[in-house]
Every structure is written in structure tokens, then in C-alpha cells.
Amino acid sequence: MPSEEELIAQRLEKRERLLATGDPYPARTARTHTAAAAIAELEASEAVGLERTERIVTVTGRIAAQRVMGKAAFLDVRDGSGRVQLHLRADTVGSDAFQRIDLLDLGDFIEATGPLFRTRTGEPTVAVATYAVLVKAVRPPPEKWHGLQDVEARYRQRHLDLMSNERSREIARTSAAVVASVRRFFHERDFMEVETPVLQSEAGGAAARPFVTHHNALGRDLFLRISLELHLKRLLIGGFDRVFEIGRVFRNEGVSTRHNPEFTLLESYEAYADYHDVARMVEALLRHVAAEVAGSLQVPHGEHVIDLEAPFARTTYRQALIDHAGIDLREHRDLDSLRAVARARHVAFEATASWATLLDALMSTLVEPHLVQPTFIFDYPTELSPLAKRKADDPEVVERFELFVLGRELANAYSELNDPVEQRERMQAQAAKAAGGDEEAEVADEDFLEALEYGMPPAGGLGIGIERLMMLVTGEHSIREVILFPAMRDRTDS
RNA sequence: GGGCCCGUAGCUCAGCGGUAGAGCAGCGGACUUUUAAUCCGUCGGUCCUGGGUUCGAAUCCCUGCGGGCCUACCA
């Protein structure tokens, strides 16, 4: 009789029957071993030749599979460490307890105690002497063999995805390991980890539209941060020489395979370092993470193998455009000339695009897709980088680099602009663009500008989209696979 | 935002103008070392929504909702 309602009704009925003889939701368990620890225990005890009765364990977990055959049954039980098999026999657990296995369903959690042994096929197994229900689940889990395949359901109900798909668990573990590894890298280098405000009166530090929210008590609108930059720099001003933050930022933009409205940004700032120091650090960081998390500096991704071992390619913005597109920006100093180039190459651009914006469009379409192996691009046009320090010998270019892997930007860094007068001018230029209707132009943050006037040490700053790094390491192509709960439209149950 | 594709049982999927199907899960039965257990029986549907075409629509057409992939911006 199983429509969904009926399946739930059956389980609720079983819950009632369990309640009659005990508590199907006890607060405590008597677990002695995780599934993995139990198996390790069996192996260890076999090695020293212990008797079966000397290796009694209590394991707990969710019932993942059930094979009942008359007066014996096998249950596969899974906990966070892995899976272990249980064997129940009517003559061992008693006929009443054996009959009560009809009250068990896939998805329930149980606790079982008994000696470890191997079946004749060698499977490590607990010969259950006693067992108890820990949780009666009242909804059925996804199909045991194929798991949950429906992509939408996997994102909306991640708990079901994780419960039924090993690959999804693996991605989640790897992603967590990436963050832990990044954190370890910076701690080892004496960077201080900090947390800065998510709610801000101005959302600065990047070119993006912010989310707006409202503070009732203060009676004013606040913005969710779009970057970590401006507050971290204030910490440099305050006297901390090495700081970093790993935090969620929010950008009010479209969602896609590569974009989620909230994502995790890593930013670090190091006083007395310049962008070349930061580039060396980024190289070391990627190797550190790949070695720790992927176990190799050759990272497979689709048809490519990313080589993190060889020195990363280094070129300049201008040279990359020459090499990959045959365009020398010095030969196209004026907007009209550059527009002609873009048209000739069939690169789309907005009518309002400035010279630098148009240049960036050319970069994105003609150059970046070719940068599969790690490649640093140094020295960006000043107009695109309002927070970066100009190169001493060429004021049209700033000391900024981006690192590309798999044709996508992975890191962005610069020698930080610390001249308060110039910073004010550059921010005002951005503010003028904003006033001109550019919703993604940077805002002038007066508090930041004032702070900068107290003096910020020369410093190298870095930003890395953590999900991009997770995608690189896991080999996934969609950001939604590495974000546990990606943004989805409301479902209006139609 | 544009293009292509998808939405059928709790889950995985067939069916693509003529009475809505299978496997898993469930329920009943057999089975005391199985492991996608096996075997027999059985229950289960707003075929995403709303319109249209047709004697007849899960199937063809249109609209809407949700999703995926590619593409455009950002990280």
C-alpha cells in the first residue's frame, strides 16, 4: 500500500509499536566502536589470535541494507566512519528480538552489541547478541543502489544526497579538507586568522552589486559584504603584519555553474611583501593544498591533468594578449581603435564599455580560456584595479596579478595601494562611474579612506575563491557540487 | 539574459497518439553465512501546472513553474 503517505503511515505505526516496549529515540548510546574502528579491532585481534569472545563491540549507525532470510538476517549499518555488517540469528538474539526486526526499516539507526567475526566470504561482521533502536525514521530513504540521482533533489535535500551517494560525501569531505589545509598553511606562516563584519554600511573592496538588508534598532539599511578587503587592511593599519580571513561574501548576481550568490572567499594581507612575494606564496599554497588533500601535485580534471609541480607560467597582461590574441594594447591606445579590434575578433561588448573594460573583455574571451595550466598574469590596467598600487615606471599599469587555472581565474592579488591621497582619487573615479549608472563600480568608503590616512604599511594582498579551489581539487565542474546548500529558486509545489 | 534538454510510483527509470509499466523500497509467504541475497504473491500514480489539437493525449502544440547543460558577467 505504498504511496508516500502510506509508507510514512506504516513507519509511524512501527514507531508506536516500538514506543510500547521502549524508547525508539534514546538520548544515549553505548557505542564502543565506530564501524571503521570495529573492523580495525577485528583485524588487530586476528593478528594476535584473540578468542572471539574477547572482541565484543557495540556499534551504531543507520541501516543501509537489510537481508532477512527466515531465522537469520544481515544488516548493513553505516556511521560517519564507514559501514559494518551485522548478523542476527534467531537463536542468538532470541526469537522475540528476532521477530522485532520487522519494526526496523532502511534509514533507522540502531545499536548492536556482540562479538566480531568474519563470514565465510571474509566480511567483517558483528554477531549480534543484543540490539536496540536508536532512531525510528518515518520517511523512506532514497533507492539503495542508484542513490538519489535527481540533481534538483540532490541540491534541495542535500541530506538525502549525502545519505545515499558516496561521491557526494567524498566531495564534502574533500572540500572541508581544502579549507582546513588552507587554514593550516596560513597558520604555519604566522598569519593571524580574523573575522570581520558581514553587515556593513558600505559594501566595498570589489566590483559587485551587494545585497541590502535592514537593521531595525538602528533604523537603517545595511549591506552584506562583497569582499573582505577593506577591513583586513585596517588591521594592517592597526599594526598586525599578517592577517587572513576565510569567510562568506555575498554578491547580488546571477546563479550559474560557476556562480552562487554566497561563496567563500579567502583573503590574506602581508605587510612588507609585494605582489611577487604573494605569487610565490600562492604557488606554495596550491602545492600545499594539493599535496595534503589530493595527495599529488598532478591533479586530474576532466580531460586535463593540472601540473602544480612545475613552476607556474608567468607572463604579463600585455604579453598574454600579444601571445594568445596577437593584440598589442600599446598599438590601440584609443577606444575607437580597440573597438575595431573587438569587432574584428567578434568579441561582444557594451556600447558604454571603457577602454580598459573592453580590454578586459578581449582578455576574457581570447586569452583566459587558453590558460589551462597554472599561469600568472602580471600587471593589469590601472582602471580595472582601484585598490592596487601603480607600477613606478608605468602609471597605466598596477602591480596586480591573477592566477588562471583551467581557463578560470583562481587568485587575484596586488601590491596594495597605500597612498591615501591617490586612493581617494581612484575611489572617487569609481564613484563617478557608479553615479554614471555602473552598478558594479566600487563605492568610496570614507571610513576606510580615513583609516588609510593614518598610514598602512606596504603590503601584498591576496584573494582566492575557495569553491574554485575545491572544484580544482575535486575535479568537479559545477560550483553547486562543492557548495553543500547551493542557492535555489523557491519551489512553489506545482 | 540567450540557446538546447529534462520533469511518469517514496527512489532509479522505460513507455512517446489507443486500458499507465519494470526494478528497488513497502506489505504477505519460503529461506539460520548473506552482501544490489534469492524465489512466489501483492499494494502503490493529479504521468510538473494550465490551456489547445484529436473520436482518444503521459505521448503532439502553446503557456507557466522547477531543474540541468552550454553561453554571457563576476570569484
Coordinates of C-alpha atoms (C1' of nucleotides) in Angstrom, one line a residue:
Chain A
M1 CA 0.0 0.0 0.0
P2 CA 2.8 2.4 -0.6
S3 CA 2.2 5.8 -1.7
E4 CA 4.4 8.2 0.1
E5 CA 1.7 8.8 2.7
E6 CA 1.2 5.1 3.2
L7 CA 4.9 4.4 3.6
I8 CA 5.1 7.1 6.3
A9 CA 1.9 5.8 8.0
Q10 CA 3.5 2.3 8.2
R11 CA 6.6 3.7 9.7
L12 CA 4.7 5.8 12.2
E13 CA 2.8 2.6 13.1
K14 CA 6.1 0.8 13.8
R15 CA 7.2 3.8 15.9
E16 CA 4.1 3.4 18.0
R17 CA 4.8 -0.3 18.5
L18 CA 8.4 0.5 19.5
L19 CA 7.1 3.1 22.0
A20 CA 5.1 0.4 23.7
T21 CA 8.2 -1.6 24.7
G22 CA 10.8 1.1 24.9
D23 CA 12.1 4.4 23.7
P24 CA 12.9 4.5 20.0
Y25 CA 14.7 7.8 20.4
P26 CA 17.1 7.3 23.4
A27 CA 19.4 10.1 24.3
R28 CA 22.4 8.0 24.8
T29 CA 24.1 5.1 23.2
A30 CA 26.6 2.5 24.5
R31 CA 28.8 2.6 21.4
T32 CA 32.3 1.3 21.9
H33 CA 33.5 1.3 18.3
T34 CA 32.8 3.2 15.1
A35 CA 32.2 1.0 12.1
A36 CA 35.8 1.6 10.9
A37 CA 37.2 1.0 14.4
A38 CA 35.3 -2.2 14.8
I39 CA 36.8 -3.5 11.6
A40 CA 40.2 -2.4 12.7
E41 CA 39.7 -4.1 16.0
L42 CA 38.8 -7.4 14.3
E43 CA 42.0 -7.2 12.2
A44 CA 44.1 -6.4 15.2
S45 CA 42.6 -9.2 17.3
E46 CA 43.1 -11.7 14.5
A47 CA 46.7 -10.7 14.2
V48 CA 47.3 -11.6 17.9
G49 CA 45.0 -14.6 17.8
L50 CA 42.4 -13.4 20.4
E51 CA 39.3 -15.5 21.1
R52 CA 36.0 -14.4 19.5
T53 CA 34.6 -13.6 23.0
E54 CA 37.5 -11.3 23.6
R55 CA 36.4 -8.9 20.9
I56 CA 32.9 -7.8 21.8
V57 CA 31.9 -4.4 20.4
T58 CA 28.9 -2.1 20.4
V59 CA 28.4 -0.3 17.1
T60 CA 25.8 2.2 16.0
G61 CA 24.6 3.5 12.7
R62 CA 21.9 3.8 10.1
I63 CA 20.5 0.7 8.4
A64 CA 21.7 0.9 4.8
A65 CA 20.6 -2.5 3.7
Q66 CA 18.7 -5.4 5.1
R67 CA 18.8 -9.1 4.0
V68 CA 16.4 -11.2 6.0
M69 CA 16.3 -14.9 5.5
G70 CA 14.0 -16.8 7.7
K71 CA 15.7 -17.1 11.1
A72 CA 18.8 -15.1 10.3
A73 CA 19.3 -11.6 8.9
F74 CA 22.2 -9.4 7.8
L75 CA 22.0 -5.6 8.2
D76 CA 24.5 -3.2 6.7
V77 CA 24.9 -0.3 9.2
R78 CA 26.7 2.9 8.3
D79 CA 28.0 5.6 10.5
G80 CA 30.3 8.5 9.8
S81 CA 33.3 6.3 9.6
G82 CA 32.0 3.8 7.2
R83 CA 30.0 0.6 7.1
V84 CA 29.9 -2.6 9.0
Q85 CA 27.7 -5.7 8.7
L86 CA 25.6 -7.1 11.5
H87 CA 24.4 -10.7 11.6
L88 CA 21.3 -11.5 13.6
R89 CA 20.3 -15.1 14.4
A90 CA 17.1 -16.1 16.0
D91 CA 18.8 -18.5 18.3
T92 CA 21.4 -15.8 19.4
V93 CA 19.2 -12.7 19.9
G94 CA 16.2 -14.7 21.0
S95 CA 13.0 -15.3 19.0
D96 CA 11.2 -12.2 20.3
A97 CA 14.0 -9.9 19.5
F98 CA 14.4 -11.5 16.1
Q99 CA 10.7 -11.0 15.3
R100 CA 11.0 -7.4 16.2
I101 CA 13.3 -6.8 13.2
D102 CA 10.1 -6.3 11.3
L103 CA 9.9 -3.0 13.1
L104 CA 13.2 -2.0 11.5
D105 CA 13.3 -0.2 8.2
L106 CA 16.0 1.2 6.0
G107 CA 17.1 4.5 7.3
D108 CA 16.6 3.7 11.0
F109 CA 19.5 4.0 13.4
I110 CA 20.3 1.0 15.6
E111 CA 22.9 0.0 18.2
A112 CA 24.1 -3.6 18.3
T113 CA 26.4 -5.5 20.6
G114 CA 28.2 -8.7 20.0
P115 CA 31.5 -10.4 19.1
L116 CA 33.3 -9.6 15.8
F117 CA 33.8 -12.4 13.3
R118 CA 34.2 -13.0 9.6
T119 CA 31.6 -14.6 7.5
R120 CA 32.7 -17.3 5.1
T121 CA 33.2 -14.7 2.5
G122 CA 35.5 -12.9 4.8
E123 CA 33.2 -9.9 5.6
P124 CA 33.9 -8.4 9.0
T125 CA 30.6 -8.8 10.9
V126 CA 29.2 -8.3 14.4
A127 CA 27.4 -11.4 15.6
V128 CA 24.6 -9.5 17.3
A129 CA 23.7 -10.6 20.8
T130 CA 21.5 -7.6 21.6
Y131 CA 20.4 -4.7 19.7
A132 CA 18.2 -1.6 20.2
V133 CA 16.6 1.0 18.0
L134 CA 18.2 4.5 18.3
V135 CA 16.1 6.3 15.9
K136 CA 12.9 5.3 14.0
A137 CA 13.0 7.1 10.7
V138 CA 9.5 7.8 9.5
R139 CA 10.3 8.6 5.8
P140 CA 12.0 6.1 3.5
P141 CA 15.5 6.8 2.2
P142 CA 16.4 7.0 -1.5
E143 CA 17.0 3.9 -3.5
K144 CA 19.8 1.9 -2.1
W145 CA 21.7 1.1 -5.3
H146 CA 21.3 4.1 -7.5
G147 CA 21.0 6.6 -4.7
L148 CA 19.4 9.9 -5.3
Q149 CA 20.1 10.9 -8.9
D150 CA 17.7 13.8 -9.5
V151 CA 20.1 16.8 -9.5
E152 CA 17.5 19.2 -8.2
A153 CA 16.6 16.9 -5.3
R154 CA 20.2 16.4 -4.6
Y155 CA 20.7 20.1 -4.1
R156 CA 17.5 20.9 -2.3
Q157 CA 17.7 17.9 0.0
R158 CA 21.4 17.5 0.5
H159 CA 20.8 15.3 3.5
L160 CA 19.3 12.6 1.1
D161 CA 22.1 13.1 -1.4
L162 CA 24.8 12.6 1.3
M163 CA 22.9 9.7 2.8
S164 CA 22.8 7.8 -0.5
N165 CA 25.7 8.9 -2.6
E166 CA 29.3 8.2 -1.6
R167 CA 30.6 10.6 -4.2
S168 CA 28.7 13.5 -2.6
R169 CA 30.1 12.6 0.8
E170 CA 33.6 12.5 -0.7
I171 CA 33.2 15.9 -2.3
A172 CA 32.0 17.3 1.0
R173 CA 34.9 15.8 2.9
T174 CA 37.4 16.9 0.3
S175 CA 36.0 20.4 0.3
A176 CA 36.3 20.6 4.1
A177 CA 39.8 19.3 3.9
V178 CA 40.7 22.1 1.4
V179 CA 39.6 24.7 3.9
A180 CA 41.4 23.0 6.7
S181 CA 44.6 22.8 4.6
V182 CA 44.4 26.4 3.6
R183 CA 44.0 27.4 7.2
R184 CA 46.9 25.3 8.3
F185 CA 49.1 26.9 5.6
F186 CA 48.5 30.4 6.8
H187 CA 48.8 29.5 10.5
E188 CA 52.1 27.8 9.8
R189 CA 53.3 31.1 8.2
D190 CA 52.2 33.1 11.3
F191 CA 49.2 34.7 9.7
M192 CA 46.6 35.6 12.3
E193 CA 43.1 34.5 11.4
V194 CA 40.4 37.1 12.0
E195 CA 36.7 37.7 11.4
T196 CA 35.4 41.0 10.1
P197 CA 31.9 42.3 9.8
V198 CA 29.4 40.7 7.4
L199 CA 27.0 43.6 7.8
Q200 CA 28.4 46.8 6.6
S201 CA 27.3 50.3 5.9
E202 CA 29.2 50.3 2.6
A203 CA 30.0 47.2 0.7
G204 CA 33.4 47.7 -0.9
G205 CA 36.6 46.0 -1.9
A206 CA 35.2 44.5 -5.1
A207 CA 33.1 45.4 -8.2
A208 CA 29.8 43.7 -7.5
R209 CA 26.2 44.5 -6.5
P210 CA 25.6 43.9 -2.9
F211 CA 22.6 42.6 -1.0
V212 CA 20.7 45.1 1.1
T213 CA 19.2 44.3 4.5
H214 CA 17.8 46.4 7.3
H215 CA 18.7 46.9 10.9
N216 CA 15.5 47.6 12.9
A217 CA 17.0 49.0 16.0
L218 CA 19.5 51.2 14.2
G219 CA 16.8 52.1 11.7
R220 CA 19.0 51.9 8.7
D221 CA 19.9 49.7 5.7
L222 CA 23.0 47.7 5.8
F223 CA 24.8 45.8 3.1
L224 CA 26.1 42.3 3.1
R225 CA 29.8 42.3 2.4
I226 CA 31.1 41.6 -1.1
S227 CA 34.7 41.2 -0.1
L228 CA 36.9 41.1 3.0
E229 CA 39.5 43.6 1.8
L230 CA 38.8 46.9 3.4
H231 CA 38.5 45.7 7.0
L232 CA 41.6 43.4 6.7
K233 CA 43.6 46.4 5.5
R234 CA 42.5 48.3 8.6
L235 CA 44.1 45.6 10.6
L236 CA 47.4 46.2 8.8
I237 CA 47.0 49.9 9.7
G238 CA 46.4 48.8 13.3
G239 CA 49.7 47.0 13.3
F240 CA 49.1 43.4 12.6
D241 CA 51.5 42.4 9.8
R242 CA 50.0 39.1 8.7
V243 CA 46.2 38.6 8.7
F244 CA 43.8 36.3 6.8
E245 CA 40.2 35.5 6.8
I246 CA 38.1 32.8 5.2
G247 CA 34.5 33.9 5.0
R248 CA 31.3 34.0 3.1
V249 CA 30.7 37.0 0.9
F250 CA 27.5 37.8 -0.9
R251 CA 27.1 39.1 -4.5
N252 CA 23.7 40.0 -5.9
E253 CA 24.3 38.4 -9.3
G254 CA 23.0 35.6 -11.4
V255 CA 23.5 32.0 -10.4
S256 CA 25.3 29.5 -12.8
T257 CA 27.5 26.6 -12.8
R258 CA 30.3 28.8 -11.6
H259 CA 28.4 31.4 -9.5
N260 CA 26.5 31.2 -6.3
P261 CA 25.2 34.4 -4.6
E262 CA 27.1 33.5 -1.5
F263 CA 30.5 31.9 -1.7
T264 CA 33.6 31.6 0.4
L265 CA 36.5 34.0 -0.1
L266 CA 40.0 33.7 1.3
E267 CA 41.9 36.9 1.6
S268 CA 45.3 37.4 3.2
Y269 CA 47.4 40.5 3.7
E270 CA 51.1 40.6 4.4
A271 CA 52.9 43.7 5.4
Y272 CA 56.3 44.4 3.8
A273 CA 55.6 42.0 1.0
D274 CA 54.8 42.8 -2.6
Y275 CA 52.9 41.0 -5.3
H276 CA 55.8 38.9 -6.3
D277 CA 56.1 37.6 -2.8
V278 CA 52.4 36.9 -2.9
A279 CA 52.8 35.0 -6.2
R280 CA 55.4 32.8 -4.7
M281 CA 53.2 32.2 -1.7
V282 CA 50.2 31.3 -3.9
E283 CA 52.3 28.7 -5.7
A284 CA 53.3 27.2 -2.4
L285 CA 49.7 27.3 -1.1
L286 CA 48.4 25.4 -4.1
R287 CA 51.1 22.8 -3.8
H288 CA 50.5 22.5 -0.1
V289 CA 46.7 22.0 -0.6
A290 CA 47.1 19.6 -3.4
A291 CA 49.7 17.5 -1.6
E292 CA 47.6 17.4 1.6
V293 CA 44.2 16.9 0.1
A294 CA 44.7 15.3 -3.3
G295 CA 47.9 13.6 -2.4
S296 CA 49.5 14.6 -5.6
L297 CA 50.8 17.7 -7.5
Q298 CA 49.3 16.3 -10.7
V299 CA 45.6 17.0 -10.4
P300 CA 43.3 15.3 -12.9
H301 CA 40.4 17.4 -14.1
G302 CA 38.2 16.2 -16.9
E303 CA 40.5 15.6 -19.9
H304 CA 43.3 17.6 -18.3
V305 CA 45.9 16.9 -15.7
I306 CA 46.9 20.1 -13.9
D307 CA 50.5 20.2 -13.1
L308 CA 51.2 22.1 -9.9
E309 CA 54.7 20.8 -9.6
A310 CA 56.4 22.7 -12.5
P311 CA 57.0 26.4 -11.9
F312 CA 53.8 28.2 -12.8
A313 CA 53.9 30.1 -16.1
R314 CA 54.4 33.8 -15.7
T315 CA 53.6 36.5 -18.2
T316 CA 52.2 40.0 -18.3
Y317 CA 48.8 41.2 -19.3
R318 CA 50.1 42.9 -22.3
Q319 CA 52.3 39.9 -23.4
A320 CA 49.4 37.4 -22.9
L321 CA 47.3 39.5 -25.2
I322 CA 50.1 39.5 -27.8
D323 CA 50.8 35.8 -27.5
H324 CA 47.3 34.5 -27.5
A325 CA 45.4 37.1 -29.5
G326 CA 48.1 38.9 -31.4
I327 CA 46.9 42.2 -29.9
D328 CA 49.4 44.7 -28.6
L329 CA 47.5 47.1 -26.4
R330 CA 50.1 49.8 -27.0
E331 CA 49.1 49.9 -30.6
H332 CA 45.5 50.5 -29.6
R333 CA 45.7 53.3 -27.2
D334 CA 42.3 54.9 -28.0
L335 CA 38.9 53.5 -27.6
D336 CA 37.9 53.5 -31.3
S337 CA 41.0 51.5 -32.3
L338 CA 40.3 48.9 -29.6
R339 CA 36.6 48.7 -30.6
A340 CA 37.7 47.9 -34.1
V341 CA 39.9 45.1 -32.8
A342 CA 37.0 43.7 -30.8
R343 CA 34.6 43.8 -33.7
A344 CA 37.2 42.1 -36.0
R345 CA 37.5 39.3 -33.4
H346 CA 33.8 39.1 -32.8
V347 CA 34.1 39.9 -29.2
A348 CA 30.9 41.4 -27.8
F349 CA 31.0 44.5 -25.7
E350 CA 28.7 47.1 -24.2
A351 CA 28.4 50.4 -26.0
T352 CA 29.4 52.1 -22.8
A353 CA 32.5 49.9 -22.3
S354 CA 35.6 52.0 -21.5
W355 CA 39.0 51.3 -23.0
A356 CA 40.0 49.2 -20.0
T357 CA 36.7 47.3 -19.8
L358 CA 36.9 46.5 -23.4
L359 CA 40.5 45.2 -22.9
D360 CA 39.2 43.0 -20.2
A361 CA 36.5 41.6 -22.5
L362 CA 39.3 40.7 -25.0
M363 CA 41.3 39.1 -22.3
S364 CA 38.3 37.0 -21.1
T365 CA 37.3 35.7 -24.4
L366 CA 40.6 35.5 -26.3
V367 CA 43.2 34.7 -23.7
E368 CA 41.8 33.2 -20.5
P369 CA 40.3 30.1 -22.0
H370 CA 43.7 29.1 -23.1
L371 CA 45.2 29.2 -19.7
V372 CA 44.6 25.7 -18.6
Q373 CA 47.9 25.0 -16.7
P374 CA 48.6 27.4 -13.9
T375 CA 49.5 30.8 -15.3
F376 CA 50.2 34.1 -13.5
I377 CA 49.2 37.2 -15.5
F378 CA 51.0 40.2 -14.1
D379 CA 50.4 44.0 -14.4
Y380 CA 46.9 44.9 -15.0
P381 CA 45.5 48.2 -16.4
T382 CA 45.1 50.7 -13.6
E383 CA 41.5 51.5 -14.4
L384 CA 40.4 47.9 -13.6
S385 CA 42.2 47.8 -10.2
P386 CA 41.3 50.8 -8.0
L387 CA 42.9 49.3 -4.9
A388 CA 46.2 48.3 -6.4
K389 CA 49.5 50.2 -6.4
R390 CA 50.7 51.6 -9.7
K391 CA 53.9 50.4 -11.1
A392 CA 56.6 53.0 -10.5
D393 CA 57.7 53.0 -14.2
D394 CA 54.3 52.9 -15.8
P395 CA 51.3 54.6 -14.2
E396 CA 48.9 53.0 -16.5
V397 CA 49.6 49.6 -15.0
V398 CA 49.3 48.3 -11.5
E399 CA 51.2 45.7 -9.5
R400 CA 48.5 43.1 -9.7
F401 CA 48.4 39.5 -10.8
E402 CA 45.7 37.0 -11.4
L403 CA 46.3 33.3 -11.5
F404 CA 44.5 31.2 -14.0
V405 CA 43.9 27.5 -14.0
L406 CA 41.5 25.6 -16.3
G407 CA 40.8 28.8 -18.1
R408 CA 39.4 30.4 -15.0
E409 CA 40.6 32.9 -12.5
L410 CA 41.6 31.3 -9.3
A411 CA 43.5 34.0 -7.4
N412 CA 43.8 37.8 -7.6
A413 CA 46.5 39.7 -5.8
Y414 CA 48.2 43.0 -5.7
S415 CA 50.7 45.3 -4.0
E416 CA 48.2 47.3 -2.0
L417 CA 47.7 50.9 -2.8
N418 CA 48.6 52.7 0.4
D419 CA 48.9 56.3 -0.7
P420 CA 45.7 57.8 0.9
V421 CA 45.5 60.7 -1.5
E422 CA 45.7 58.6 -4.6
Q423 CA 43.4 56.0 -3.1
R424 CA 40.8 58.7 -2.5
E425 CA 41.2 59.9 -6.1
R426 CA 40.9 56.4 -7.5
M427 CA 37.8 55.7 -5.4
Q428 CA 36.2 58.9 -6.4
A429 CA 36.8 58.0 -10.0
Q430 CA 34.9 54.7 -9.3
A431 CA 32.2 56.6 -7.5
A432 CA 31.8 58.7 -10.6
K433 CA 31.3 55.6 -12.7
A434 CA 28.7 54.5 -10.1
A435 CA 26.9 57.8 -10.5
G436 CA 27.1 57.2 -14.2
G437 CA 25.0 54.1 -13.7
D438 CA 27.6 51.4 -13.3
E439 CA 26.1 49.2 -10.6
E440 CA 29.2 47.3 -10.1
A441 CA 31.6 50.2 -9.7
E442 CA 33.3 50.4 -6.3
V443 CA 32.0 52.7 -3.7
A444 CA 34.1 55.2 -1.9
D445 CA 34.3 54.0 1.7
E446 CA 35.0 57.1 3.8
D447 CA 35.9 55.2 6.9
F448 CA 38.5 53.2 5.0
L449 CA 39.9 56.3 3.4
E450 CA 40.3 58.0 6.7
A451 CA 41.9 54.9 8.2
L452 CA 44.4 54.8 5.3
E453 CA 45.4 58.4 6.2
Y454 CA 47.0 57.0 9.4
G455 CA 49.4 55.0 7.3
M456 CA 49.2 51.4 6.0
P457 CA 52.5 49.6 5.6
P458 CA 53.4 48.4 2.1
A459 CA 51.7 45.0 1.7
G460 CA 50.8 42.2 -0.6
G461 CA 47.2 41.1 -0.6
L462 CA 45.5 38.0 -2.0
G463 CA 42.0 36.8 -2.7
I464 CA 41.1 33.3 -3.7
G465 CA 37.6 31.9 -4.3
I466 CA 37.6 28.8 -2.1
E467 CA 35.0 27.0 -4.1
R468 CA 37.1 27.4 -7.2
L469 CA 39.9 25.7 -5.3
M470 CA 37.5 23.0 -4.2
M471 CA 36.5 22.5 -7.8
L472 CA 40.1 22.2 -8.9
V473 CA 40.9 19.6 -6.2
T474 CA 37.7 17.6 -6.5
G475 CA 37.6 17.7 -10.3
E476 CA 34.0 19.0 -10.3
H477 CA 32.8 21.4 -12.9
S478 CA 29.8 22.9 -11.1
I479 CA 30.1 25.1 -8.0
R480 CA 26.9 23.6 -6.9
E481 CA 28.6 20.3 -6.3
V482 CA 31.1 21.8 -3.8
I483 CA 28.6 24.1 -2.0
L484 CA 26.6 22.0 0.3
F485 CA 23.5 24.0 0.1
P486 CA 23.5 26.0 -3.2
A487 CA 21.1 28.7 -3.8
M488 CA 17.8 27.5 -5.5
R489 CA 14.7 29.2 -6.6
D490 CA 11.7 28.8 -4.4
R491 CA 9.7 25.8 -5.3
T492 CA 6.0 26.5 -5.5
D493 CA 5.0 22.8 -5.5
S494 CA 3.3 22.9 -8.8
Chain B
rG1 C1' 19.9 37.3 -20.2
rG2 C1' 20.2 33.8 -24.9
rG3 C1' 20.3 28.5 -26.9
rC4 C1' 19.5 23.2 -26.2
rC5 C1' 17.5 19.3 -23.0
rC6 C1' 14.6 17.3 -18.8
rG7 C1' 10.0 16.8 -15.2
rU8 C1' 5.9 9.4 -15.2
rA9 C1' 5.1 5.3 -8.2
rG10 C1' 8.8 7.1 -2.0
rC11 C1' 13.6 6.3 -5.1
rU12 C1' 16.0 4.6 -10.2
rC13 C1' 14.0 4.5 -14.9
rA14 C1' 11.0 2.5 -19.5
rG15 C1' 6.7 3.9 -22.3
rC16 C1' 6.4 9.0 -26.8
rG17 C1' -1.4 9.1 -30.1
rG18 C1' -5.3 3.6 -28.4
rU19 C1' -6.9 0.3 -20.9
rA20 C1' 0.0 3.7 -17.1
rG21 C1' 4.8 -0.3 -16.8
rA22 C1' 9.6 -2.5 -14.6
rG23 C1' 13.4 -2.7 -10.7
rC24 C1' 14.4 -1.1 -5.7
rA25 C1' 11.7 0.2 -1.2
rG26 C1' 6.8 -1.5 1.2
rC27 C1' 3.3 -5.5 2.6
rG28 C1' 2.3 -11.2 2.9
rG29 C1' 4.8 -16.1 2.3
rA30 C1' 9.5 -19.6 1.9
rC31 C1' 14.6 -19.4 3.4
rU32 C1' 19.9 -19.7 10.0
rU33 C1' 26.9 -17.0 6.5
rU34 C1' 24.0 -13.1 3.0
rU35 C1' 26.1 -8.8 0.7
rA36 C1' 22.3 -5.0 -5.5
rA37 C1' 20.6 -12.1 -1.3
rU38 C1' 17.1 -15.3 -3.9
rC39 C1' 12.1 -17.2 -5.0
rC40 C1' 6.4 -16.7 -5.0
rG41 C1' 2.4 -13.3 -4.3
rU42 C1' 0.8 -8.3 -3.7
rC43 C1' -0.1 -2.9 -2.8
rG44 C1' 1.2 1.7 -4.9
rG45 C1' 0.1 7.1 -10.0
rU46 C1' -3.1 15.0 -10.1
rC47 C1' 2.3 11.0 -16.0
rC48 C1' 5.0 19.1 -13.0
rU49 C1' 0.7 23.1 -13.9
rG50 C1' -2.9 25.2 -17.1
rG51 C1' -4.8 25.6 -21.9
rG52 C1' -5.2 23.7 -27.1
rU53 C1' -5.4 19.8 -31.2
rU54 C1' -7.8 15.0 -31.6
rC55 C1' -13.1 10.2 -31.5
rG56 C1' -9.0 9.5 -28.0
rA57 C1' -3.1 12.9 -25.0
rA58 C1' 1.8 10.7 -20.3
rU59 C1' 2.7 10.9 -25.7
rC60 C1' 1.6 16.3 -30.4
rC61 C1' 1.3 22.1 -29.8
rC62 C1' 1.3 26.6 -26.6
rU63 C1' 1.8 28.9 -21.6
rG64 C1' 3.6 28.8 -16.8
rC65 C1' 6.7 26.6 -12.7
rG66 C1' 11.1 24.0 -11.4
rG67 C1' 15.8 21.8 -12.9
rG68 C1' 20.3 20.5 -15.9
rC69 C1' 24.0 21.6 -19.7
rC70 C1' 26.2 25.3 -22.9
rU71 C1' 26.9 30.6 -23.4
rA72 C1' 27.5 36.0 -21.4
rC73 C1' 29.4 38.9 -16.3
rC74 C1' 31.8 38.2 -11.7
rA75 C1' 35.3 34.7 -7.7

